[in-house]
CSV table of C-alpha atoms and ligand atoms in Angstrom, one decimal:
chain,number,residue,atom,x,y,z
A,1,UNK,CA,34.5,38.2,-116.7
A,2,UNK,CA,36.5,38.5,-113.5
A,3,UNK,CA,37.6,41.9,-112.5
A,4,UNK,CA,41.1,42.9,-113.1
A,5,UNK,CA,43.1,44.2,-110.0
A,6,UNK,CA,43.1,47.7,-111.5
A,7,UNK,CA,39.3,47.7,-111.8
A,8,UNK,CA,38.8,46.5,-108.3
A,9,UNK,CA,41.2,49.2,-107.0
A,10,UNK,CA,38.9,51.8,-108.4
A,11,UNK,CA,35.9,50.7,-106.2
A,12,UNK,CA,35.0,52.5,-103.0
A,13,UNK,CA,32.1,52.3,-100.5
A,14,UNK,CA,32.4,55.7,-98.8
A,15,UNK,CA,32.4,59.1,-100.5
A,16,UNK,CA,33.7,62.4,-99.0
A,17,UNK,CA,31.7,65.3,-100.4
A,18,UNK,CA,34.1,68.1,-100.5
A,19,UNK,CA,31.6,70.9,-101.1
A,20,UNK,CA,28.6,72.6,-99.4
A,21,UNK,CA,25.1,73.9,-100.1
A,22,UNK,CA,22.6,72.4,-102.5
A,23,UNK,CA,25.2,70.4,-104.4
A,24,UNK,CA,26.3,68.7,-101.1
A,25,UNK,CA,22.7,67.5,-100.7
A,26,UNK,CA,22.5,66.5,-104.5
A,27,UNK,CA,25.6,64.4,-104.3
A,28,UNK,CA,24.7,62.8,-100.9
A,29,UNK,CA,21.3,61.7,-102.4
A,30,UNK,CA,23.1,60.1,-105.4
A,31,UNK,CA,25.5,58.3,-103.1
A,32,UNK,CA,22.8,56.9,-100.8
A,33,UNK,CA,20.8,55.8,-103.8
A,34,UNK,CA,23.9,53.8,-105.0
A,35,UNK,CA,24.4,52.2,-101.6
A,36,UNK,CA,27.5,54.3,-100.7
A,37,UNK,CA,28.2,55.8,-97.3
A,38,UNK,CA,28.8,59.5,-97.2
A,39,UNK,CA,31.2,61.8,-95.3
A,40,UNK,CA,30.0,65.6,-95.2
A,41,UNK,CA,32.5,68.3,-94.3
A,42,UNK,CA,31.8,71.9,-93.2
A,43,UNK,CA,33.5,75.1,-92.3
A,44,UNK,CA,32.6,76.7,-88.9
A,45,UNK,CA,29.9,78.7,-90.7
A,46,UNK,CA,28.1,75.6,-91.9
A,47,UNK,CA,28.0,73.5,-88.7
A,48,UNK,CA,24.2,73.6,-88.8
A,49,UNK,CA,24.0,72.4,-92.4
A,50,UNK,CA,21.2,69.9,-92.8
A,51,UNK,CA,23.3,67.5,-94.9
A,52,UNK,CA,25.6,67.1,-91.9
A,53,UNK,CA,22.9,65.4,-90.0
A,54,UNK,CA,22.0,63.0,-92.8
A,55,UNK,CA,25.6,61.9,-93.7
A,56,UNK,CA,27.3,58.9,-92.1
A,57,UNK,CA,30.0,61.2,-90.7
A,58,UNK,CA,30.3,64.9,-90.5
A,59,UNK,CA,33.6,66.8,-89.9
A,60,UNK,CA,34.3,70.4,-89.4
A,61,UNK,CA,37.5,71.0,-91.3
A,62,UNK,CA,38.3,74.7,-90.7
A,63,UNK,CA,37.2,78.3,-90.3
A,64,UNK,CA,34.5,80.1,-92.4
A,65,UNK,CA,36.8,81.4,-95.0
A,66,UNK,CA,36.8,79.1,-98.0
A,67,UNK,CA,40.5,79.4,-98.3
A,68,UNK,CA,40.9,77.8,-94.8
A,69,UNK,CA,38.1,75.1,-95.2
A,70,UNK,CA,36.7,74.1,-98.6
A,71,UNK,CA,39.9,75.0,-100.4
A,72,UNK,CA,42.2,73.4,-97.8
A,73,UNK,CA,43.5,70.3,-99.6
A,74,UNK,CA,45.3,68.8,-96.5
A,75,UNK,CA,42.4,69.2,-94.3
A,76,UNK,CA,40.1,67.5,-96.8
A,77,UNK,CA,42.6,64.6,-97.3
A,78,UNK,CA,43.0,64.3,-93.5
A,79,UNK,CA,39.2,64.2,-93.1
A,80,UNK,CA,39.0,61.5,-95.8
A,81,UNK,CA,41.5,59.4,-94.0
A,82,UNK,CA,39.9,60.0,-90.5
A,83,UNK,CA,36.4,59.1,-91.8
A,84,UNK,CA,37.6,56.1,-94.0
A,85,UNK,CA,36.4,57.5,-97.4
A,86,UNK,CA,37.6,55.8,-100.4
A,87,UNK,CA,36.6,58.7,-102.9
A,88,UNK,CA,36.2,62.4,-103.0
A,89,UNK,CA,33.5,64.2,-104.8
A,90,UNK,CA,34.5,67.9,-105.4
A,91,UNK,CA,31.1,69.1,-106.6
A,92,UNK,CA,31.4,72.4,-108.5
A,93,UNK,CA,33.5,75.4,-107.8
A,94,UNK,CA,36.1,75.2,-104.9
A,95,UNK,CA,38.6,72.4,-105.9
A,96,UNK,CA,36.5,70.7,-108.6
A,97,UNK,CA,38.8,71.9,-111.5
A,98,UNK,CA,42.1,71.9,-109.6
A,99,UNK,CA,44.4,69.4,-111.3
A,100,UNK,CA,46.9,69.4,-108.4
A,101,UNK,CA,44.1,68.5,-106.0
A,102,UNK,CA,42.9,65.6,-108.3
A,103,UNK,CA,46.5,64.5,-108.4
A,104,UNK,CA,46.9,64.7,-104.6
A,105,UNK,CA,43.7,62.7,-104.0
A,106,UNK,CA,44.9,59.9,-106.3
A,107,UNK,CA,48.4,60.0,-104.7
A,108,UNK,CA,46.7,59.5,-101.3
A,109,UNK,CA,45.2,56.2,-102.7
A,110,UNK,CA,41.8,57.7,-103.1
A,111,UNK,CA,39.5,58.1,-106.1
A,112,UNK,CA,38.9,61.6,-107.4
A,113,UNK,CA,35.3,61.6,-108.7
A,114,UNK,CA,36.0,63.4,-111.9
A,115,UNK,CA,38.5,63.3,-114.8
A,116,UNK,CA,42.2,62.6,-114.5
A,117,UNK,CA,44.5,65.5,-113.4
A,118,UNK,CA,45.9,65.5,-116.9
A,119,UNK,CA,42.4,66.1,-118.5
A,120,UNK,CA,41.7,68.8,-116.0
A,121,UNK,CA,45.2,70.5,-116.7
A,122,UNK,CA,44.5,70.4,-120.5
A,123,UNK,CA,41.2,72.0,-120.3
A,124,UNK,CA,42.4,74.5,-117.7
A,125,UNK,CA,44.8,75.9,-120.3
A,126,UNK,CA,42.4,77.3,-122.9
A,127,UNK,CA,44.9,77.2,-125.6
A,128,UNK,CA,45.7,73.4,-125.1
A,129,UNK,CA,41.9,72.8,-124.8
A,130,UNK,CA,41.4,74.5,-128.2
A,131,UNK,CA,44.2,72.6,-129.7
A,132,UNK,CA,42.7,69.4,-128.5
A,133,UNK,CA,39.3,70.2,-129.8
A,134,UNK,CA,40.5,71.3,-133.2
A,135,UNK,CA,42.5,68.1,-133.5
A,136,UNK,CA,39.3,66.2,-132.7
A,137,UNK,CA,37.2,68.0,-135.2
A,138,UNK,CA,35.1,70.1,-132.8
A,139,UNK,CA,34.3,73.3,-134.5
A,140,UNK,CA,36.1,76.3,-132.8
A,141,UNK,CA,36.1,80.0,-133.1
A,142,UNK,CA,38.3,81.3,-135.9
A,143,UNK,CA,41.8,82.1,-134.6
A,144,UNK,CA,45.1,80.1,-134.0
A,145,UNK,CA,45.3,77.3,-131.4
A,146,UNK,CA,48.7,78.7,-130.2
A,147,UNK,CA,49.8,81.4,-127.9
A,148,UNK,CA,50.4,84.9,-129.3
A,149,UNK,CA,53.9,85.7,-130.0
A,150,UNK,CA,55.6,88.9,-128.6
A,151,UNK,CA,56.4,90.3,-132.0
A,152,UNK,CA,54.0,93.2,-132.8
A,153,UNK,CA,54.1,92.7,-136.6
A,154,UNK,CA,53.1,89.1,-136.3
A,155,UNK,CA,50.3,89.9,-133.8
A,156,UNK,CA,48.9,92.5,-136.3
A,157,UNK,CA,49.1,90.0,-139.1
A,158,UNK,CA,47.1,87.4,-137.0
A,159,UNK,CA,44.5,90.0,-136.2
A,160,UNK,CA,44.0,91.0,-139.8
A,161,UNK,CA,43.8,87.4,-140.9
A,162,UNK,CA,41.0,86.8,-138.4
A,163,UNK,CA,39.3,90.1,-139.1
A,164,UNK,CA,38.2,92.8,-136.6
A,165,UNK,CA,36.7,92.8,-134.1
A,166,UNK,CA,38.8,90.3,-132.3
A,167,UNK,CA,39.0,89.2,-128.7
A,168,UNK,CA,42.2,88.6,-126.6
A,169,UNK,CA,41.9,86.0,-123.9
A,170,UNK,CA,44.3,84.7,-121.3
A,171,UNK,CA,45.1,81.0,-121.6
A,172,UNK,CA,44.7,80.8,-117.8
A,173,UNK,CA,41.4,82.5,-117.8
A,174,UNK,CA,37.9,81.3,-118.6
A,175,UNK,CA,34.4,81.9,-117.3
A,176,UNK,CA,34.8,85.5,-118.5
A,177,UNK,CA,38.0,86.4,-116.6
A,178,UNK,CA,41.0,87.7,-118.5
A,179,UNK,CA,39.5,88.9,-121.8
A,180,UNK,CA,39.3,92.0,-123.8
A,181,UNK,CA,37.5,92.9,-127.0
A,182,UNK,CA,39.5,94.8,-129.7
A,183,UNK,CA,37.3,96.7,-132.2
A,184,UNK,CA,40.0,98.0,-134.5
A,185,UNK,CA,43.7,97.9,-135.1
A,186,UNK,CA,44.6,101.1,-133.4
A,187,UNK,CA,43.9,99.8,-129.9
A,188,UNK,CA,45.4,96.3,-130.5
A,189,UNK,CA,48.7,96.6,-128.8
A,190,UNK,CA,47.3,98.5,-125.9
A,191,UNK,CA,44.7,95.7,-125.4
A,192,UNK,CA,47.3,93.1,-125.5
A,193,UNK,CA,49.6,94.8,-123.0
A,194,UNK,CA,46.8,95.3,-120.5
A,195,UNK,CA,45.5,91.8,-120.9
A,196,UNK,CA,49.0,90.3,-120.5
A,197,UNK,CA,49.5,92.2,-117.2
A,198,UNK,CA,46.2,91.0,-115.9
A,199,UNK,CA,46.9,87.5,-116.9
A,200,UNK,CA,50.2,87.5,-115.2
A,201,UNK,CA,48.7,88.9,-112.0
A,202,UNK,CA,45.6,86.7,-111.9
A,203,UNK,CA,46.8,83.4,-113.4
A,204,UNK,CA,50.5,83.5,-113.1
A,205,UNK,CA,50.8,83.1,-116.7
A,206,UNK,CA,51.3,85.8,-119.5
A,207,UNK,CA,50.1,83.4,-122.2
A,208,UNK,CA,47.3,84.9,-124.4
A,209,UNK,CA,45.4,83.9,-127.6
A,210,UNK,CA,43.2,85.6,-130.2
A,211,UNK,CA,39.8,84.8,-131.6
A,212,UNK,CA,37.3,86.5,-133.8
A,213,UNK,CA,34.9,88.2,-131.6
A,214,UNK,CA,31.3,87.1,-132.0
A,215,UNK,CA,28.9,90.0,-131.3
A,216,UNK,CA,25.6,88.3,-130.7
A,217,UNK,CA,26.0,84.6,-130.0
A,218,UNK,CA,24.0,82.3,-127.8
A,219,UNK,CA,25.7,80.2,-125.0
A,220,UNK,CA,24.9,76.6,-125.9
A,221,UNK,CA,26.5,73.6,-124.0
A,222,UNK,CA,26.7,70.0,-124.5
A,223,UNK,CA,26.7,67.6,-121.6
A,224,UNK,CA,28.8,64.4,-122.0
A,225,UNK,CA,29.4,61.3,-119.8
A,226,UNK,CA,32.2,58.9,-120.4
A,227,UNK,CA,33.6,55.7,-118.7
A,228,UNK,CA,37.1,54.4,-119.0
A,229,UNK,CA,36.2,51.6,-121.1
A,230,UNK,CA,36.1,53.6,-124.3
A,231,UNK,CA,32.5,54.7,-124.2
A,232,UNK,CA,31.5,58.4,-124.4
A,233,UNK,CA,27.9,59.7,-125.0
A,234,UNK,CA,26.5,63.1,-125.3
A,235,UNK,CA,23.2,63.6,-123.2
A,236,UNK,CA,21.7,66.7,-125.0
A,237,UNK,CA,22.3,70.4,-125.1
A,238,UNK,CA,21.3,73.4,-122.9
A,239,UNK,CA,20.9,77.1,-123.6
A,240,UNK,CA,22.6,79.2,-120.8
A,241,UNK,CA,22.5,82.6,-122.6
A,242,UNK,CA,20.4,84.1,-119.8
A,243,UNK,CA,23.3,85.4,-117.6
A,244,UNK,CA,24.5,88.6,-115.9
A,245,UNK,CA,28.1,89.4,-115.5
A,246,UNK,CA,29.0,85.7,-116.4
A,247,UNK,CA,26.6,84.4,-113.7
A,248,UNK,CA,23.9,82.2,-115.2
A,249,UNK,CA,20.4,83.0,-114.0
A,250,UNK,CA,18.1,80.7,-116.1
A,251,UNK,CA,19.1,77.6,-118.0
A,252,UNK,CA,17.0,75.4,-120.2
A,253,UNK,CA,17.2,72.1,-122.1
A,254,UNK,CA,17.0,71.6,-125.0
A,255,UNK,CA,18.3,75.0,-126.5
A,256,UNK,CA,15.3,76.3,-128.3
A,257,UNK,CA,15.1,76.5,-132.1
A,258,UNK,CA,17.9,74.4,-132.9
A,259,UNK,CA,17.2,71.5,-135.3
A,260,UNK,CA,18.4,68.1,-134.3
A,261,UNK,CA,20.3,67.6,-137.5
A,262,UNK,CA,22.3,70.9,-136.8
A,263,UNK,CA,23.3,69.9,-133.2
A,264,UNK,CA,23.8,66.2,-133.7
A,265,UNK,CA,27.2,66.4,-135.6
A,266,UNK,CA,28.4,68.7,-132.9
A,267,UNK,CA,27.3,66.3,-130.1
A,268,UNK,CA,28.9,63.4,-131.7
A,269,UNK,CA,32.2,65.4,-132.3
A,270,UNK,CA,32.2,66.2,-128.5
A,271,UNK,CA,31.8,62.5,-127.7
A,272,UNK,CA,34.5,61.6,-130.1
A,273,UNK,CA,36.8,64.3,-128.7
A,274,UNK,CA,36.4,62.6,-125.2
A,275,UNK,CA,37.5,59.3,-126.5
A,276,UNK,CA,40.5,61.0,-128.2
A,277,UNK,CA,41.7,62.7,-125.0
A,278,UNK,CA,40.8,59.8,-122.7
A,279,UNK,CA,38.1,61.7,-120.8
A,280,UNK,CA,36.4,60.1,-117.9
A,281,UNK,CA,33.2,61.0,-116.0
A,282,UNK,CA,31.0,64.1,-116.8
A,283,UNK,CA,31.9,67.1,-118.6
A,284,UNK,CA,30.5,70.1,-120.6
A,285,UNK,CA,31.5,71.6,-123.9
A,286,UNK,CA,30.7,75.3,-124.1
A,287,UNK,CA,29.9,76.7,-127.4
A,288,UNK,CA,28.9,80.1,-128.8
A,289,UNK,CA,26.1,79.7,-131.5
A,290,UNK,CA,25.6,82.4,-134.0
A,291,UNK,CA,24.0,82.4,-137.4
A,292,UNK,CA,23.4,78.6,-137.4
A,293,UNK,CA,27.1,77.7,-136.6
A,294,UNK,CA,28.7,76.4,-133.4
A,295,UNK,CA,32.0,77.5,-132.0
A,296,UNK,CA,33.7,75.7,-129.0
A,297,UNK,CA,35.1,78.1,-126.5
A,298,UNK,CA,35.8,76.0,-123.3
A,299,UNK,CA,35.3,72.7,-121.6
A,300,UNK,CA,34.1,72.4,-118.0
A,301,UNK,CA,35.6,69.3,-116.4
A,302,UNK,CA,33.1,69.2,-113.5
A,303,UNK,CA,29.5,68.5,-112.6
A,304,UNK,CA,27.7,71.9,-113.4
A,305,UNK,CA,25.1,73.7,-111.5
A,306,UNK,CA,22.6,73.3,-114.3
A,307,UNK,CA,23.0,69.6,-114.7
A,308,UNK,CA,19.3,68.9,-113.5
A,309,UNK,CA,17.8,70.4,-116.8
A,310,UNK,CA,19.6,67.7,-118.8
A,311,UNK,CA,18.6,65.1,-116.1
A,312,UNK,CA,14.9,65.9,-116.7
A,313,UNK,CA,15.0,65.8,-120.4
A,314,UNK,CA,17.3,62.8,-120.9
A,315,UNK,CA,16.1,60.8,-117.8
A,316,UNK,CA,19.7,60.0,-116.9
A,317,UNK,CA,20.8,60.6,-113.3
A,318,UNK,CA,24.1,62.4,-114.1
A,319,UNK,CA,25.4,62.4,-110.6
A,320,UNK,CA,25.0,58.7,-110.2
A,321,UNK,CA,26.4,58.1,-113.6
A,322,UNK,CA,29.4,60.2,-112.8
A,323,UNK,CA,30.0,58.2,-109.6
A,324,UNK,CA,29.6,54.8,-111.3
A,325,UNK,CA,32.1,55.9,-113.9
A,326,UNK,CA,34.5,56.8,-111.2
A,327,UNK,CA,34.1,53.3,-109.7
A,328,UNK,CA,35.2,51.9,-113.0
A,329,UNK,CA,31.9,50.7,-114.2
A,330,UNK,CA,31.1,50.8,-117.9
A,331,UNK,CA,28.4,53.1,-119.0
A,332,UNK,CA,25.0,51.5,-118.9
A,333,UNK,CA,23.6,53.3,-122.0
A,334,UNK,CA,24.7,53.8,-125.6
A,335,UNK,CA,24.2,57.0,-127.8
A,336,UNK,CA,21.2,55.3,-129.2
A,337,UNK,CA,19.5,55.0,-125.9
A,338,UNK,CA,19.6,58.8,-125.3
A,339,UNK,CA,16.6,60.7,-125.9
A,340,UNK,CA,15.4,64.3,-125.3
A,341,UNK,CA,11.8,64.3,-123.9
A,342,UNK,CA,10.0,67.5,-123.3
A,343,UNK,CA,11.4,70.8,-122.1
A,344,UNK,CA,13.2,71.9,-118.9
A,345,UNK,CA,14.0,75.2,-117.2
A,346,UNK,CA,16.0,76.0,-114.1
A,347,UNK,CA,15.9,79.2,-112.1
A,348,UNK,CA,18.8,79.9,-109.8
A,349,UNK,CA,17.3,81.4,-106.6
A,350,UNK,CA,20.0,83.7,-105.0
A,351,UNK,CA,20.2,85.4,-101.7
A,352,UNK,CA,20.6,88.8,-103.2
A,353,UNK,CA,19.0,92.2,-103.5
A,354,UNK,CA,16.8,92.1,-106.6
A,355,UNK,CA,17.9,95.6,-107.6
A,356,UNK,CA,21.5,95.9,-106.6
A,357,UNK,CA,22.3,92.2,-106.7
A,358,UNK,CA,24.4,92.6,-103.7
A,359,UNK,CA,24.5,89.4,-101.5
A,360,UNK,CA,21.9,89.2,-98.7
A,361,UNK,CA,22.9,87.2,-95.5
A,362,UNK,CA,20.6,86.4,-92.6
A,363,UNK,CA,18.0,84.0,-91.3
A,364,UNK,CA,15.3,82.5,-93.5
A,365,UNK,CA,12.2,83.2,-91.3
A,366,UNK,CA,9.6,81.6,-93.6
A,367,UNK,CA,10.0,79.2,-96.5
A,368,UNK,CA,7.4,77.8,-98.9
A,369,UNK,CA,8.6,75.6,-101.8
A,370,UNK,CA,6.5,74.5,-104.8
A,371,UNK,CA,5.7,71.0,-105.5
A,372,UNK,CA,3.8,68.8,-107.9
A,373,UNK,CA,4.3,67.0,-111.2
A,374,UNK,CA,7.3,68.3,-113.2
A,375,UNK,CA,8.6,70.4,-110.3
A,376,UNK,CA,12.0,69.8,-108.6
A,377,UNK,CA,13.7,71.9,-106.1
A,378,UNK,CA,17.4,71.3,-105.3
A,379,UNK,CA,18.2,73.2,-102.0
A,380,UNK,CA,19.8,72.9,-98.6
A,381,UNK,CA,17.8,75.6,-97.0
A,382,UNK,CA,14.8,75.4,-94.5
A,383,UNK,CA,12.9,77.9,-92.4
A,384,UNK,CA,15.4,78.9,-89.6
A,385,UNK,CA,18.5,78.4,-91.8
A,386,UNK,CA,21.1,81.1,-91.7
A,387,UNK,CA,22.5,82.2,-95.0
A,388,UNK,CA,26.1,83.1,-94.4
A,389,UNK,CA,28.0,85.9,-96.2
A,390,UNK,CA,31.0,83.8,-96.9
A,391,UNK,CA,29.9,81.8,-99.9
A,392,UNK,CA,28.1,82.0,-103.1
A,393,UNK,CA,24.6,83.3,-102.8
A,394,UNK,CA,22.9,80.3,-104.6
A,395,UNK,CA,20.2,79.1,-102.1
A,396,UNK,CA,18.0,76.9,-104.3
A,397,UNK,CA,17.5,75.8,-107.8
A,398,UNK,CA,13.9,75.6,-109.1
A,399,UNK,CA,13.6,73.1,-111.9
A,400,UNK,CA,10.5,72.3,-114.0
A,401,UNK,CA,9.9,69.9,-116.7
A,402,UNK,CA,6.9,69.8,-119.1
A,403,UNK,CA,6.0,68.3,-122.5
A,404,UNK,CA,6.6,71.6,-124.5
A,405,UNK,CA,8.7,74.8,-123.9
A,406,UNK,CA,5.4,76.8,-123.5
A,407,UNK,CA,4.1,74.4,-120.9
A,408,UNK,CA,7.4,74.4,-119.0
A,409,UNK,CA,7.4,78.3,-118.9
A,410,UNK,CA,3.9,78.1,-117.6
A,411,UNK,CA,4.9,75.6,-115.0
A,412,UNK,CA,7.8,77.8,-113.9
A,413,UNK,CA,5.5,80.8,-113.6
A,414,UNK,CA,3.3,78.8,-111.3
A,415,UNK,CA,6.2,77.4,-109.4
A,416,UNK,CA,7.8,80.9,-108.9
A,417,UNK,CA,4.4,82.1,-107.7
A,418,UNK,CA,4.3,79.3,-105.0
A,419,UNK,CA,7.8,80.1,-103.8
A,420,UNK,CA,8.1,82.3,-100.6
A,421,UNK,CA,11.4,83.1,-99.0
A,422,UNK,CA,11.3,85.6,-96.1
A,423,UNK,CA,13.9,87.0,-93.8
A,424,UNK,CA,16.4,87.6,-96.6
A,425,UNK,CA,16.3,89.3,-100.0
A,426,UNK,CA,16.1,87.0,-103.0
A,427,UNK,CA,16.0,87.4,-106.8
A,428,UNK,CA,12.5,85.7,-107.0
A,429,UNK,CA,10.6,88.8,-108.0
A,430,UNK,CA,13.1,89.4,-110.7
A,431,UNK,CA,12.8,85.8,-111.9
A,432,UNK,CA,8.9,86.2,-111.9
A,433,UNK,CA,9.2,89.3,-114.2
A,434,UNK,CA,11.7,87.6,-116.5
A,435,UNK,CA,9.2,84.7,-117.1
A,436,UNK,CA,6.6,87.3,-118.3
A,437,UNK,CA,9.0,88.6,-121.0
A,438,UNK,CA,7.8,88.2,-124.5
A,439,UNK,CA,11.1,87.9,-126.3
A,440,UNK,CA,12.3,85.3,-123.8
A,441,UNK,CA,9.1,83.4,-124.4
A,442,UNK,CA,9.8,83.4,-128.1
A,443,UNK,CA,13.3,82.2,-127.6
A,444,UNK,CA,14.8,85.5,-129.0
A,445,UNK,CA,17.7,85.9,-126.7
A,446,UNK,CA,21.5,86.0,-126.8
A,447,UNK,CA,24.3,86.4,-124.2
A,448,UNK,CA,23.5,90.1,-124.0
A,449,UNK,CA,19.8,90.0,-123.6
A,450,UNK,CA,19.5,89.9,-119.7
A,451,UNK,CA,21.8,92.7,-119.2
A,452,UNK,CA,19.9,94.9,-121.8
A,453,UNK,CA,16.6,93.8,-120.2
A,454,UNK,CA,17.7,95.0,-116.8
A,455,UNK,CA,18.9,98.3,-118.2
A,456,UNK,CA,15.5,98.9,-119.8
A,457,UNK,CA,13.7,97.9,-116.6
A,458,UNK,CA,15.7,100.3,-114.6
A,459,UNK,CA,15.0,103.1,-117.0
A,460,UNK,CA,11.2,102.7,-117.0
B,501,MV4,C1,33.7,85.1,-126.4
B,501,MV4,C2,32.6,85.9,-126.9
B,501,MV4,C3,32.5,86.4,-128.1
B,501,MV4,N1,33.5,85.9,-129.0
B,501,MV4,N2,34.6,84.6,-127.4
B,501,MV4,C4,32.7,84.8,-121.8
B,501,MV4,C5,32.9,83.8,-120.9
B,501,MV4,C6,33.9,82.8,-121.5
B,501,MV4,N3,33.5,81.5,-121.3
B,501,MV4,C7,34.0,83.2,-123.0
B,501,MV4,N4,33.1,84.4,-123.1
B,501,MV4,C8,32.9,84.9,-124.3
B,501,MV4,N5,33.8,84.5,-125.3
B,501,MV4,C9,34.5,85.1,-128.7
B,501,MV4,N6,35.3,84.7,-129.6
B,501,MV4,C10,31.8,86.3,-125.9
B,501,MV4,C11,31.9,85.8,-124.6
B,501,MV4,C12,30.9,86.2,-123.7
B,501,MV4,C13,30.0,85.4,-123.2
B,501,MV4,C14,30.0,84.1,-123.4
B,501,MV4,C15,29.1,83.2,-122.9
B,501,MV4,C16,28.1,83.6,-122.1
B,501,MV4,C17,28.0,84.9,-121.7
B,501,MV4,C18,29.0,85.9,-122.2
B,501,MV4,C19,28.9,87.2,-121.9
B,501,MV4,C20,29.8,88.1,-122.4
B,501,MV4,C21,30.9,87.6,-123.3
């Protein structure tokens, strides 16, 4: 079939990667494997970045402060024009879930490698996201899919209907920002007033919603990939419960102890929801899982840090698939082709003090990375690399894959033992200790487990 004009307009041969660090390396690799040229950008702090040397062009777009470089939309669009890029890949963080940026990219005649600005905006507002998911038949946390009114009596009625404890969340929040647990009725109005004020200041919107507060859930997410020809598949699930202060530390795929017939209808509902909202590219549905049931909380409309564990269990190159979808190609797999082979873990290696968790900047004086079957390291650092204090402390992701969960854990223990980073502090010693933990090995964790484990460890 000949291409329509609209299809050919979506094509591009050069991608500007509007990000830094390990994900800039990861995206550049996918582009090159697809035969695409790459444009790397950097701030003044990242001039020495290794991915600058391997890109087809490399432009410094501004000072070290992210607001003046990686978040500077005009500078990025200008760089794309100067370097002849036809598309922009935002990576994760920075501008990746900024609907206005996605819109500006398209208005500049470039392709935004991600969903439409309207999909980003719908999911950015957690109330409209919940409404879309309820309409599509995705199971959600009990509570209305509308904003809380101002009338105190109506608010009290909603809380009673849900049943205490409830949680108040800001529509503009997400990722743990702008929420407050309400254990019982006598603190309800105070909690609402405080959260409203925080929401107004932080997100410029006083809009709030209320849900049942789940006390001991696990955090399980479902990865999807969609084209714009009416195809959507889910690529499996991950457990991301091992987190501290809403920062994930270890992720794994598949989520342990969840029977395929329990997760399958949820995955299918996610894929169906994507079709209903006209979603394009990759996305992640976040769920809380408690007592055998799934409850949707948020959708991430970007490529995620932990995508590699799903790549290793599904065999799908998620970044390549994302770029191909943005080029207008139809998915080259159907739901029936998707499998889950073996088990995968990812450890986030951060430049931080293992006791205080404060970021640690400085020069990496010595680096040894593990290698071998079932071991993958996604990183941008090398011996002599200077870790700057301006950005996120993630310096490498150590990812392993093995036939069973127990074998994957053993492989991670060995990989962590073979990992050496000197010159800066890292969380490697902490990760090694975590992989010796019995309850973690048995899959007996929830979203509070890691923080409790740390508390106990400090006490003894
Ligand atoms: C919740 C919850 C319990 N009940 N919602 C935190 C991040 C944001 N994505 C949603 N979050 C939560 N929402 C209800 N109704 C508990 C959390 C939560 C959490 C969720 C996932 C991973 C880690 C977490 C740590 C603390 C609280």
